[in-house]
CSV table of C-alpha atoms in Angstrom, one decimal:
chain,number,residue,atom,x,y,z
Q,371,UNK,CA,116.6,90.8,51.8
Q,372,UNK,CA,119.4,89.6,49.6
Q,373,UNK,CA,121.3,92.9,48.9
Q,374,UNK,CA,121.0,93.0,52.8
Q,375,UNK,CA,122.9,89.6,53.1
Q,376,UNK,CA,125.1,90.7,50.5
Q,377,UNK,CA,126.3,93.3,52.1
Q,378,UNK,CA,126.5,91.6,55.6
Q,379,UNK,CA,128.6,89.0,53.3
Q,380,UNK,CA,131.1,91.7,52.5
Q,381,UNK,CA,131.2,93.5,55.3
Q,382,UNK,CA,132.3,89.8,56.9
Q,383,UNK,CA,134.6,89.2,54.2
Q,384,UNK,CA,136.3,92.5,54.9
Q,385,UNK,CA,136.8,90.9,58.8
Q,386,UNK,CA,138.0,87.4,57.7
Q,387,UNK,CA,134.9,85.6,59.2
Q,388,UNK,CA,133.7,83.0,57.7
Q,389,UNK,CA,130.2,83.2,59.7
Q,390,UNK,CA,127.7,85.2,61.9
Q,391,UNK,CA,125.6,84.7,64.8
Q,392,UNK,CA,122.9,87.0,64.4
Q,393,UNK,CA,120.5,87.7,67.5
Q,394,UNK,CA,119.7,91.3,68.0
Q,395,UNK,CA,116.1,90.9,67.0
Q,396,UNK,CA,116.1,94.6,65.0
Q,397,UNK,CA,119.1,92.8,62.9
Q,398,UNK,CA,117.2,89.4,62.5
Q,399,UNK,CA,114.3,91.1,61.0
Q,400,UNK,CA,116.7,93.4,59.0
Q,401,UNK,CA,118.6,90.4,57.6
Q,402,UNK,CA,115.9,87.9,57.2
Q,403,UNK,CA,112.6,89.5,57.4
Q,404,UNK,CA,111.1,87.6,60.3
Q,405,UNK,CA,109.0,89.4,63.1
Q,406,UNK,CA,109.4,87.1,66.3
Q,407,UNK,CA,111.6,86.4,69.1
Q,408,UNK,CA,113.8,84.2,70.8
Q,409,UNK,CA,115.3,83.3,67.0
Q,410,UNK,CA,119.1,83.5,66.2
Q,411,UNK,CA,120.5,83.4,62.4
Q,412,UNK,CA,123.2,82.1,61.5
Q,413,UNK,CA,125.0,83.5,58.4
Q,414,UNK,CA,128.0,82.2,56.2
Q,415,UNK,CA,129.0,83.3,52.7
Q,416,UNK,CA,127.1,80.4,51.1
Q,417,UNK,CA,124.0,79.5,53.5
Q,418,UNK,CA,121.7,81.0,56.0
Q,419,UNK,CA,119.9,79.2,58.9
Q,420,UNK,CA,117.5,80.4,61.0
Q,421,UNK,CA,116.6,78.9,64.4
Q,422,UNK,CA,113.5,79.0,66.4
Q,423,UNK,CA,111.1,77.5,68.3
Q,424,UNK,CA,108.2,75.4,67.9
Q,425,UNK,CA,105.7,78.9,68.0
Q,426,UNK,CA,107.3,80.3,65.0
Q,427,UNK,CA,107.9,77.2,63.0
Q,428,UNK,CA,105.1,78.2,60.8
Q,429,UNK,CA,105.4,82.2,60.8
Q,430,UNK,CA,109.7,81.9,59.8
Q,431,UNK,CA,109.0,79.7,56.9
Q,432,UNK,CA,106.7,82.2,55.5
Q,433,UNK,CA,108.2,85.3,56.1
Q,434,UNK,CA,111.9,84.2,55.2
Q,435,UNK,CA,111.6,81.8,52.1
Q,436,UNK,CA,115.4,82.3,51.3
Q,437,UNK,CA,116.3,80.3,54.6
Q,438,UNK,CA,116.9,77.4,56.2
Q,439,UNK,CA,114.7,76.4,59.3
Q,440,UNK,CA,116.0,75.1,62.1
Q,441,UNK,CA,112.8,74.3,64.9
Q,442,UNK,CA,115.2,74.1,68.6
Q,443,UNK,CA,113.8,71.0,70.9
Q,444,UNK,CA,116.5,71.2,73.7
Q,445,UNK,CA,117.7,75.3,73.9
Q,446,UNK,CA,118.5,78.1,71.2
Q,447,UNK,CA,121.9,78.1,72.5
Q,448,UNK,CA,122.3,74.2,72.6
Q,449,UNK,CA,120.7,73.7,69.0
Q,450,UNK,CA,122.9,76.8,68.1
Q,451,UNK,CA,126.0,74.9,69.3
Q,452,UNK,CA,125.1,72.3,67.4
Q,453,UNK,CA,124.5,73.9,64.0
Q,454,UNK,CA,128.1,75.8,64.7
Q,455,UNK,CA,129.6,72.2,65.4
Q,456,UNK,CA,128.3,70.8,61.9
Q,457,UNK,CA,129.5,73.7,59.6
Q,458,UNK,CA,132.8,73.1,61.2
Q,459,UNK,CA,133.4,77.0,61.4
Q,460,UNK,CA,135.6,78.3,64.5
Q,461,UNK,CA,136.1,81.5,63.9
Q,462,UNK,CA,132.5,82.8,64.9
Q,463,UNK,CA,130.9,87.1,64.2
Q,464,UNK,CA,129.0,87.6,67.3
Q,465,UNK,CA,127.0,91.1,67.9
Q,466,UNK,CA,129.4,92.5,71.2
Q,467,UNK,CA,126.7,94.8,71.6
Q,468,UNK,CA,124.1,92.2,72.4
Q,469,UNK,CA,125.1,89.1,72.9
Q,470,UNK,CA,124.7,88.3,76.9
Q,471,UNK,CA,127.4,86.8,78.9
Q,472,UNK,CA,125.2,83.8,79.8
Q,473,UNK,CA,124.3,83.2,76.1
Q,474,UNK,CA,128.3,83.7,75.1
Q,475,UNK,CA,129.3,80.9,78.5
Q,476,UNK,CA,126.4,78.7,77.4
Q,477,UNK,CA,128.1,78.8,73.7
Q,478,UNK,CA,131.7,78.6,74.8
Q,479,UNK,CA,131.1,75.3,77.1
Q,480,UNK,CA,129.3,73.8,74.0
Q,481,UNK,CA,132.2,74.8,71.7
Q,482,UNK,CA,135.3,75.1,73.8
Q,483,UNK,CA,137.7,75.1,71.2
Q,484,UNK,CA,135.8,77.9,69.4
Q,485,UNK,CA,136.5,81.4,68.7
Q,486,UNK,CA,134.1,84.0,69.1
Q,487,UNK,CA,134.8,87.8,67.9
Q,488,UNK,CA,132.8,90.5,68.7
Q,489,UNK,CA,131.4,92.7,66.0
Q,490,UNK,CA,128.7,95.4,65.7
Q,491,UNK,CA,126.1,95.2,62.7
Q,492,UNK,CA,124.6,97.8,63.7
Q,493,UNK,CA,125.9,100.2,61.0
Q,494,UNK,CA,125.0,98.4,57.9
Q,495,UNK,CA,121.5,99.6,58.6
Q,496,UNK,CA,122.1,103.3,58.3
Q,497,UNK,CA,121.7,103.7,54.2
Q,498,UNK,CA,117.7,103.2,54.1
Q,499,UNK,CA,116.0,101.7,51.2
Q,500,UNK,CA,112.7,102.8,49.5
Q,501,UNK,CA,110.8,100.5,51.4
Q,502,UNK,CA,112.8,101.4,54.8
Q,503,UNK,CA,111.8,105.1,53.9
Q,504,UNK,CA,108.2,104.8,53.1
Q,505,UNK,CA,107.5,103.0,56.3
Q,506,UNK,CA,109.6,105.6,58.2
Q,507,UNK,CA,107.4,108.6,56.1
Q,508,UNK,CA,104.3,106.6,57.0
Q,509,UNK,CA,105.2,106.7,60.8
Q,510,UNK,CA,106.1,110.4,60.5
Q,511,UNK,CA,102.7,110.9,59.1
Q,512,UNK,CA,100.6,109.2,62.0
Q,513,UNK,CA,102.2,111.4,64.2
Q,514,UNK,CA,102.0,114.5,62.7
Q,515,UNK,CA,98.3,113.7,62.7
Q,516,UNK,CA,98.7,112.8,66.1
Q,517,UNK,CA,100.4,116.2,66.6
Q,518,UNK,CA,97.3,118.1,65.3
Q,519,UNK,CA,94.3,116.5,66.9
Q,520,UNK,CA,96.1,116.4,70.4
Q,521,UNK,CA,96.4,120.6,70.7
Q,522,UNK,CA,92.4,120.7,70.9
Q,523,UNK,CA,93.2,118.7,74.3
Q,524,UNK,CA,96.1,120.8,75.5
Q,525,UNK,CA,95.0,123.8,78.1
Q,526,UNK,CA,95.2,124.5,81.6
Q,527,UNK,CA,94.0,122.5,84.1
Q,528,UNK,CA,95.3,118.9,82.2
Q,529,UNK,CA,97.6,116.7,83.6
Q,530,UNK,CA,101.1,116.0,81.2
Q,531,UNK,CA,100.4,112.0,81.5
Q,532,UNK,CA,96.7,112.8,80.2
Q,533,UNK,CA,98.2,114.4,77.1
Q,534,UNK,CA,100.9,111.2,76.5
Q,535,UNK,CA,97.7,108.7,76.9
Q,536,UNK,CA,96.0,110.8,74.1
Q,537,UNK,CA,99.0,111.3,72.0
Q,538,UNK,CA,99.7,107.5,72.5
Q,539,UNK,CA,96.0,106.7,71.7
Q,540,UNK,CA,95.7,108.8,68.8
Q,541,UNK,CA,98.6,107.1,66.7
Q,542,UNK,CA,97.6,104.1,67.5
Q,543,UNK,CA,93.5,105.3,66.3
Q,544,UNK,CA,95.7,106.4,63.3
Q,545,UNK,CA,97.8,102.7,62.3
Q,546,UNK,CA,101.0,103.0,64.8
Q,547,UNK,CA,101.9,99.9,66.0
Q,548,UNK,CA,103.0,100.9,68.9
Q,549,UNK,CA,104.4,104.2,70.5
Q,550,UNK,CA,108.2,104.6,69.2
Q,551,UNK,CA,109.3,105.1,73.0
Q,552,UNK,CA,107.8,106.3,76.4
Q,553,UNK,CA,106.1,109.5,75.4
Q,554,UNK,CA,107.6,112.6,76.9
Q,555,UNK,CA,105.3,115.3,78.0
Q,556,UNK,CA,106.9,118.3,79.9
Q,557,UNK,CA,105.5,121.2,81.2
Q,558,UNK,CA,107.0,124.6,82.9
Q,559,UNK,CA,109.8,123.5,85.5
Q,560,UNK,CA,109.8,120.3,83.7
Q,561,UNK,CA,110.4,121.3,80.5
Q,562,UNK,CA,114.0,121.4,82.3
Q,563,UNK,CA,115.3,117.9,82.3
Q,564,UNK,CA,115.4,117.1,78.6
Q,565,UNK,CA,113.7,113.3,79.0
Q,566,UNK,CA,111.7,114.6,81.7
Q,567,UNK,CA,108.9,111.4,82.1
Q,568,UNK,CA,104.9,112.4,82.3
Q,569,UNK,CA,103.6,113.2,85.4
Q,570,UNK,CA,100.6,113.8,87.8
Q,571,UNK,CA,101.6,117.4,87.4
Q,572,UNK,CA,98.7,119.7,86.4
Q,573,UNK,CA,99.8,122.4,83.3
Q,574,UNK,CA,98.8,125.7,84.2
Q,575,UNK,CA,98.3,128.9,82.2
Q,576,UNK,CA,102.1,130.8,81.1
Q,577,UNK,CA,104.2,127.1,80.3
Q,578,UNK,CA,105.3,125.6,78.2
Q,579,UNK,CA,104.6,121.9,76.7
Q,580,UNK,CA,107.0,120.2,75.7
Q,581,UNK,CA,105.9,116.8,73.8
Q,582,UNK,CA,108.8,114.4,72.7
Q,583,UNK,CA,106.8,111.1,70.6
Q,584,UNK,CA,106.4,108.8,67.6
Q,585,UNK,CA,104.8,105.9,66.0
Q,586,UNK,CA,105.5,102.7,64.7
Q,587,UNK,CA,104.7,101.7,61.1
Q,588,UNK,CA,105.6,98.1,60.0
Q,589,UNK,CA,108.2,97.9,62.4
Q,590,UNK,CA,110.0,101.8,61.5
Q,591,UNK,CA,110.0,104.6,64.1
Q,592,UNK,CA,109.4,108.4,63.5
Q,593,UNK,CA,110.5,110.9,66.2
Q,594,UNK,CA,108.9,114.3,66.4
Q,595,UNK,CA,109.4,116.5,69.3
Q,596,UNK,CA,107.4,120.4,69.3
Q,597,UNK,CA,107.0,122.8,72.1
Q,598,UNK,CA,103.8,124.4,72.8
Q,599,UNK,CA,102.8,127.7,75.2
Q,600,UNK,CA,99.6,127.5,77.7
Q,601,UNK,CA,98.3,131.0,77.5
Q,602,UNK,CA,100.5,134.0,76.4
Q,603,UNK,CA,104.4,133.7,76.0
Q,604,UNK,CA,106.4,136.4,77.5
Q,605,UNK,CA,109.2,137.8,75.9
Q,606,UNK,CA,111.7,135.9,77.6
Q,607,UNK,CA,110.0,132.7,76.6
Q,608,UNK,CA,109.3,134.2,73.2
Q,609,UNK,CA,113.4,134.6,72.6
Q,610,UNK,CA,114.1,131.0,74.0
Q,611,UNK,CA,111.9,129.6,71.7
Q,612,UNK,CA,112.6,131.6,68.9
Q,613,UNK,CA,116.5,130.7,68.9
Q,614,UNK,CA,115.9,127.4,69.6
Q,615,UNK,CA,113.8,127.1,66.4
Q,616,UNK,CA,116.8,129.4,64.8
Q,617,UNK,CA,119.3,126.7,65.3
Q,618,UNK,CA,116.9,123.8,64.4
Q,619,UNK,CA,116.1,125.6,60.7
Q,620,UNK,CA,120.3,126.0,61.1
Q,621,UNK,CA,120.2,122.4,61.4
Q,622,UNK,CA,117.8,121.4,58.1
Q,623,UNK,CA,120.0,124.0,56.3
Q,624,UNK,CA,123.4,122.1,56.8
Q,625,UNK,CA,122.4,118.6,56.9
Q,626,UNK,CA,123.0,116.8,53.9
Q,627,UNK,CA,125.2,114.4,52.3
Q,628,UNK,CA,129.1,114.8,52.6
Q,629,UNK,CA,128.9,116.3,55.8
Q,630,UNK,CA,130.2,115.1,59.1
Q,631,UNK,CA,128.0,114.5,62.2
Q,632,UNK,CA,130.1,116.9,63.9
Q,633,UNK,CA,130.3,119.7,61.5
Q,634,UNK,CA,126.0,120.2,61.6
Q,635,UNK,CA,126.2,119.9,65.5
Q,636,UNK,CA,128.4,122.7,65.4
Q,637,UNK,CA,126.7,124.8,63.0
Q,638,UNK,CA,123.3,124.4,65.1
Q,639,UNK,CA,125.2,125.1,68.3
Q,640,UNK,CA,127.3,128.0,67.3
Q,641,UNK,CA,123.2,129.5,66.7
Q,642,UNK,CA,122.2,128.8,69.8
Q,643,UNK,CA,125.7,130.5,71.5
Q,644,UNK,CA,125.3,133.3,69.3
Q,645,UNK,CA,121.8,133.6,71.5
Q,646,UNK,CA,123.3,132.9,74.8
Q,647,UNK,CA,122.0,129.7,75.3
Q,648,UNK,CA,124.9,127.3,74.3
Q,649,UNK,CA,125.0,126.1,77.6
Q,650,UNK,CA,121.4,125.4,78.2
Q,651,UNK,CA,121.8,122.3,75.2
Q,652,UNK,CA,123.2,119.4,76.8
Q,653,UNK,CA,122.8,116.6,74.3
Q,654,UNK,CA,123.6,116.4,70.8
Q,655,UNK,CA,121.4,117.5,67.8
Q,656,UNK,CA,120.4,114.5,66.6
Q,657,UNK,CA,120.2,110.7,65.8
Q,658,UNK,CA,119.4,108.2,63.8
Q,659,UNK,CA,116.2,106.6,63.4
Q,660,UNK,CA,115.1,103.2,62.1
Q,661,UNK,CA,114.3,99.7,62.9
Q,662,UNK,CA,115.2,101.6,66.8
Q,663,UNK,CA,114.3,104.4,67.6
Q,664,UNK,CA,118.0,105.8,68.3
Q,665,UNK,CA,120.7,105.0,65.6
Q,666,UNK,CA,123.5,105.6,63.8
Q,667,UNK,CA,124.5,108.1,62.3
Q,668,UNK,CA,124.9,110.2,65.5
Q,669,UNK,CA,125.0,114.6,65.0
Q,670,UNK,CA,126.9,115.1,67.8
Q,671,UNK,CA,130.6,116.6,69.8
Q,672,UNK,CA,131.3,113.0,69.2
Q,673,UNK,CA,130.2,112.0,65.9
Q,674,UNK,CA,131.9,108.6,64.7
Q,675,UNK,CA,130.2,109.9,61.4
Q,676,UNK,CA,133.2,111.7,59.1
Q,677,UNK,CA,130.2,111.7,56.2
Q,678,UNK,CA,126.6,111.8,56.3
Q,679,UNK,CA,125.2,109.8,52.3
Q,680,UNK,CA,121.9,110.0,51.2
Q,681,UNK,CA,119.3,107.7,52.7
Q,682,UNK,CA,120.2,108.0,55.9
Q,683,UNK,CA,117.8,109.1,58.3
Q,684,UNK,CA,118.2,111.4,61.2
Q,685,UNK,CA,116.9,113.7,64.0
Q,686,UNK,CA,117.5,117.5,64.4
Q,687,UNK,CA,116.3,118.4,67.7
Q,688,UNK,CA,118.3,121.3,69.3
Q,689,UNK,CA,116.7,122.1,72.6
Q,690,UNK,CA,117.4,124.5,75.7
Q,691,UNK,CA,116.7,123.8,79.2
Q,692,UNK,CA,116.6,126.2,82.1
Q,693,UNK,CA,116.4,125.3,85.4
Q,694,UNK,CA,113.9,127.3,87.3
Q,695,UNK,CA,112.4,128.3,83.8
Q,696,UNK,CA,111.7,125.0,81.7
Q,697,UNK,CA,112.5,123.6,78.6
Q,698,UNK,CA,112.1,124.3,75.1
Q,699,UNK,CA,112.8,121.3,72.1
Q,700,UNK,CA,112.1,121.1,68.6
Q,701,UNK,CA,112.5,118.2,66.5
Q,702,UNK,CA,111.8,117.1,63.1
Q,703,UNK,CA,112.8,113.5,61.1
Q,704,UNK,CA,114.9,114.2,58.2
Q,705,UNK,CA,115.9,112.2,54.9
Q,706,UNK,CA,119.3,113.5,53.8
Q,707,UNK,CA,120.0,113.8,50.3
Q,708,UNK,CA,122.8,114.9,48.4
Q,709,UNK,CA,120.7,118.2,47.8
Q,710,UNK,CA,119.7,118.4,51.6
Q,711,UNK,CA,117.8,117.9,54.1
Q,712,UNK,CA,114.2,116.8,54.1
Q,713,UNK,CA,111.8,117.1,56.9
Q,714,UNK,CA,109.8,113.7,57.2
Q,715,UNK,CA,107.8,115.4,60.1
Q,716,UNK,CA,105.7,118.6,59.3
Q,717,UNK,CA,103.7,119.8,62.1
Q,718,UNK,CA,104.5,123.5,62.4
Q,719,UNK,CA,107.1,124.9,64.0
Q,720,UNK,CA,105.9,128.5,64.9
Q,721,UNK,CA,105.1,129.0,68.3
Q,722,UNK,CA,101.5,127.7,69.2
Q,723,UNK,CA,99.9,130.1,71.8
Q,724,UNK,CA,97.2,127.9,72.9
Q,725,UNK,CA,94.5,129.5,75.0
């Protein structure tokens, strides 16, 4: 956790703040280490403080050693004032992103005379450690497992929120904490909307499934999407599918350190014009992935990323959606590296006829 709180030093030093209110509960376990709620840190070049209540008294002193516990009697944000107050600091980091307007009125009428800047932390967790990318490896695994046991299911006559319960179920048989996010599971004219939510509806013979999940491993996400076929494809379905897995190989090929977020969007969608479909692909190709399940660095039109570095972890999950025809998306988790890409995820990515 150190080089973590080293870095968040810097990174405050290169701001001119002297100290941090932390409460984005992905960033106080990134920054301290400590699993519960309701806790705010509080970090200045020389100390940090974390604050919590009487339930995790306990729990924070043994998962963050390096800090200084503060149990709250009378509010977080009144014991929070308070800590401010006695390290005299008045120019205060807050997370924009987060912070609430009640919690930033409750603080300014205990600390009128205080400054409070808004900053984004968000970005000093995009360069995973070895730690960071085991867990996230682990999580890819669990699904992928996942993945394989849940086609024997899949057939005609099966309702899409059957298959998320046994997707969901299965990772969690298989060590996932949790599932990463609400388990997509699209089918025929569903496979249209690109986070279309599981239904009542029935799959039938001729569609496609389209199943959008991930686990949860020590607190990392994985995000795997594949598309299967009920039944025979036709030859329609058979060229949708196969440029869509066109410009997601496209994708593995071009990701890799040095690159922009924009440049391997590009090259992906360029594919999927060259097909005809451009149109049909009405998000960006990918994400991070992490602590949440969507972070930066973004592969997208719109990229803030001018340079991709090794250890960061993304999505590449081109998709095309038709309405009146469905939905076809293919997504793996990737480690870049200055050599490349590499797929964390490795179901298979030919098309599955399933009968």
């Amino acid at each position: 956790m150190m080089s973590r709180l080293d870095a968040l030093r810097s990174f405050l030093r290169s701001k001119r703040i002297g100290i941090m209110l932390v409460g984005k509960p992905v960033n106080v376990r990134y920054f301290s280490g400590f699993t519960g709620d309701s806790t705010i840190l509080l970090i200045t070049h020389d100390r940090q403080i974390l604050i919590t209540d009487g339930r995790y008294d306990d729990q924070a002193r043994l998962e963050c050693p390096s800090f200084e516990i503060v149990k709250h009697e009378t509010g977080l944000m009144r014991e929070t004032a308070a800590q401010l107050k006695s390290i005299g600091i008045r120019l205060i980091g807050v997370e924009g992103n987060f912070l609430t307007v009640d919690a930033l009125n409750a603080l300014q009428k205990f600390l009128p005379d205080w400054i409070f800047k808004p900053l984004t932390l968000d970005g000093l967790r995009q360069i995973k450690d070895a730690d960071e990318i085991e867990r996230i490896r682990r999580a890819c695994a669990i699904a992928d497992r996942a993945f394989a046991e849940v086609l024997n299911y899949i057939r005609a006559g099966v309702r899409e929120i059957e298959i998320a319960a046994r997707l969901e179920y299965l990772m969690r048989q298989y060590g996932s904490e949790r599932a990463a996010f609400e388990t997509i599971v699209a089918s025929g004219l569903n496979g249209s909307y690109p986070h279309a939510r599981a239904s009542t509806k029935v799959i039938a013979n001729g569609e496609f499934v389209t199943m959008d999940f991930g686990a949860v491993f020590e607190g990392y996400h994985s995000d795997m999407t594949r598309t299967v076929m009920v039944g025979r494809a036709t030859d329609e379905q058979r060229r949708i599918y196969e440029a869509v897995l066109n410009a997601q190989l496209i994708g593995l090929k071009e990701i890799r350190a040095g690159v922009s977020g924009r440049y391997v969007d590009k090259k992906a969608r360029e594919a999927l014009n060259a097909a005809g479909l451009e149109k049909n692909f009405t998000h960006g190709l990918g994400h991070g992935v992490g602590l949440e399940i969507h972070e930066e660095p973004r592969l997208s039109k719109f990229s803030a990323c001018g340079e991709l570095k090794p250890n960061m972890i993304v999505t590449d999950e081109p998709g095309v959606y038709i309405v009146g025809l469905g939905g076809v998306r293919i997504e793996d988790t990737v480690l870049v590296t200055s050599d490349g890409a590499k797929p964390l995820t490795h179901s298979p990515k030919i098309l599955i006829e399933l009968n």
